Amino acid sequence: MKKYIFLLLVSFQGLLAQVQFEAKVSKQTLGLNERLRIDFSMNDDGDNFVPPNFDGFKVIAGPSQQVSQSWINGRSSFNKTYSYFLLPTQKGSLVIRQASIEINGQIYKTSPIRINVTAAVEQPRDPNDTQVSADDAIHLVAEVSKTSPYINEPITVVYKLYFSYNIGISNWRELDKPKYNDFWSQNIDIKQLVAEEGKYNGERYRYVVLRKTVLYPQKSGRLVIEPLSLDIDVQVPTNRRTVFGQMVLQEGNKRVSAGSKTINVKALPEAGKPEDFSGAVGKFDFKVTPSKTNLKSGESLDLDVAIIGKGNLKLFTLPKPVVPSALEMYDPVHNEQVNTPLTGMVGKIADKYTIIPQYKGKYPIKPMQFSYFDLNTGTYKTITSPEIMVNVMEGPTASGNEVTENTGVNKREILSSAQFKYIMLKTNLKAMKQKDFFGSPWFYSLTILPFLCIPFIVLFRKKKEAIDSDVMGNKIKLSNRLAKKYLSEAKKEIGNKEPFYIALEKALHNFLKAKLNIETSEMSKDKISTLLLSRNAQPETVSAFINLTENCEFARYAPSSSVAIQQDYDKAVTVISELEKQI
């Protein structure tokens, strides 16, 4: 009898025990390259376990299940655990949502857990880590050419992935791209990855160059390059062998980071800085070349202002010529012939001005100066061009007050011969004659006019109904108006890169809608080319249009100068005008 009473008490205690179902994590803050363990534990046996979807994480192991049950001092304890190992796929504040389990017909859920994922961190060697065999076999290194440059002095960052000879790499993915805040950057294309031999920490490794980037710091102080992080699928050898004696490889996963780099940028010296210095740093030659100096009135000459050399060619402005008002000077056409190898930008930039003389005579174009900071000597240098004398041999003669300095706008003083007049001393008064409106010709005309307008109103209404029923024609007209509207908006936004390219892309799409009668969802490069060529458009014009649409897609996320934006706008106007004529 005592035995039955004891069993009843134990069963009653089990009924009174509260069911617990909770989630526990190994850490709540971890690096992008660290693993996270999460355990879903319950104190009673359950069914239909549903894990969360682990948004922002990659499941690398699990679920593994552990069950334990014990009797201590006549009291029963039970524990069941589902365990997962996770790798974060992005930085930021991530949430592991609720898991659920059914216990005794009741649904229980865990509480959400917030995990803070930071940039990749250096990991100490852990003997219990299942990936320990790959830790010392793979290294991602960022090699910086110089850590204390001047402002606008080029430096290079080369990212190399070192891996030992006894391990294989089947795939890799970028988890975190490097960020170059306060740098002008230019990536150098690597057409094919090639494995080479080298040394890392004195040991022989194979390595692959993944990225090459040229940087120009834009301000002084401590600038930080955020790291590149990779998720790599590796093949690691084991101690087992096949029946043929070949070593068995085990698939694994490894996350590596190049680590952040700090660049101490020096400001350019103030001592000796010229007043006309515009930020040029490097080694340059400065030339001002006229196409001709002897010409007639109405003829034009081209003045080429060019800078040739090595340095930050795309990051400063060229000096502007000053000419007399008798020479009418137009806005320049900018041209860049610049290559960017690993050592920095090299090439030529030029502004070509068209100048047209207005009067006969000799007119000087003043000497121009260009100043730059020479990295080799650590000093500022100034190059002065010679004075250019323009000899206009034929044409009208200018008066003395019409030849003044001109910086691009022709200023002329216009005098009116009738600027001042005498006050009239005599008046000529006329008597006012007022006639009755009723019965006048105007009265009868205005009475009959509404009846005469009725046929025109009927015709206008029929014409409007016909226009309204022409749905396709109305869509074409609307697209044409939108193309002109967005092209006008693009012109207003030339100083703002992203709004400019958005408006320009909309203008190009609406132009295609108006001309080809297709929707934006149907637009593809092949279809656009086929339709334009079938409408007798020239192949080179079609190619220019396609290149312009591609440039609108990529230019929003790439660095570009105001000159490049102006060139894209001019190119769009030219291409649309050419297609208007051809199709």
mmCIF file of N, CA and C in Angstrom, residues 436-449:
data_model
loop_
_atom_site.group_PDB
_atom_site.id
_atom_site.type_symbol
_atom_site.label_atom_id
_atom_site.label_comp_id
_atom_site.label_asym_id
_atom_site.label_seq_id
_atom_site.Cartn_x
_atom_site.Cartn_y
_atom_site.Cartn_z
ATOM 1 N N ASP A 436 -24.205 104.636 -78.948
ATOM 2 C CA ASP A 436 -24.928 103.578 -78.245
ATOM 3 C C ASP A 436 -24.495 102.218 -78.766
ATOM 4 N N PHE A 437 -24.381 101.257 -77.805
ATOM 5 C CA PHE A 437 -23.965 99.903 -78.188
ATOM 6 C C PHE A 437 -25.132 99.143 -78.826
ATOM 7 N N PHE A 438 -26.352 99.334 -78.295
ATOM 8 C CA PHE A 438 -27.507 98.618 -78.831
ATOM 9 C C PHE A 438 -27.786 99.078 -80.256
ATOM 10 N N GLY A 439 -27.876 98.151 -81.175
ATOM 11 C CA GLY A 439 -28.138 98.470 -82.570
ATOM 12 C C GLY A 439 -26.886 98.738 -83.372
ATOM 13 N N SER A 440 -25.742 98.732 -82.712
ATOM 14 C CA SER A 440 -24.481 98.966 -83.421
ATOM 15 C C SER A 440 -24.004 97.694 -84.113
ATOM 16 N N PRO A 441 -23.053 97.825 -85.050
ATOM 17 C CA PRO A 441 -22.508 96.603 -85.718
ATOM 18 C C PRO A 441 -21.919 95.612 -84.721
ATOM 19 N N TRP A 442 -21.290 96.099 -83.686
ATOM 20 C CA TRP A 442 -20.726 95.187 -82.663
ATOM 21 C C TRP A 442 -21.822 94.395 -81.965
ATOM 22 N N PHE A 443 -22.980 95.024 -81.733
ATOM 23 C CA PHE A 443 -24.083 94.328 -81.077
ATOM 24 C C PHE A 443 -24.554 93.150 -81.919
ATOM 25 N N TYR A 444 -24.781 93.404 -83.245
ATOM 26 C CA TYR A 444 -25.259 92.332 -84.116
ATOM 27 C C TYR A 444 -24.190 91.260 -84.325
ATOM 28 N N SER A 445 -22.945 91.683 -84.363
ATOM 29 C CA SER A 445 -21.855 90.704 -84.556
ATOM 30 C C SER A 445 -21.757 89.746 -83.374
ATOM 31 N N LEU A 446 -21.833 90.279 -82.161
ATOM 32 C CA LEU A 446 -21.733 89.435 -80.970
ATOM 33 C C LEU A 446 -22.981 88.577 -80.784
ATOM 34 N N THR A 447 -24.134 89.031 -81.331
ATOM 35 C CA THR A 447 -25.352 88.227 -81.233
ATOM 36 C C THR A 447 -25.288 87.012 -82.150
ATOM 37 N N ILE A 448 -24.755 87.211 -83.354
ATOM 38 C CA ILE A 448 -24.697 86.121 -84.336
ATOM 39 C C ILE A 448 -23.520 85.180 -84.074
ATOM 40 N N LEU A 449 -22.479 85.681 -83.420
ATOM 41 C CA LEU A 449 -21.239 84.905 -83.265
ATOM 42 C C LEU A 449 -21.460 83.550 -82.588
#
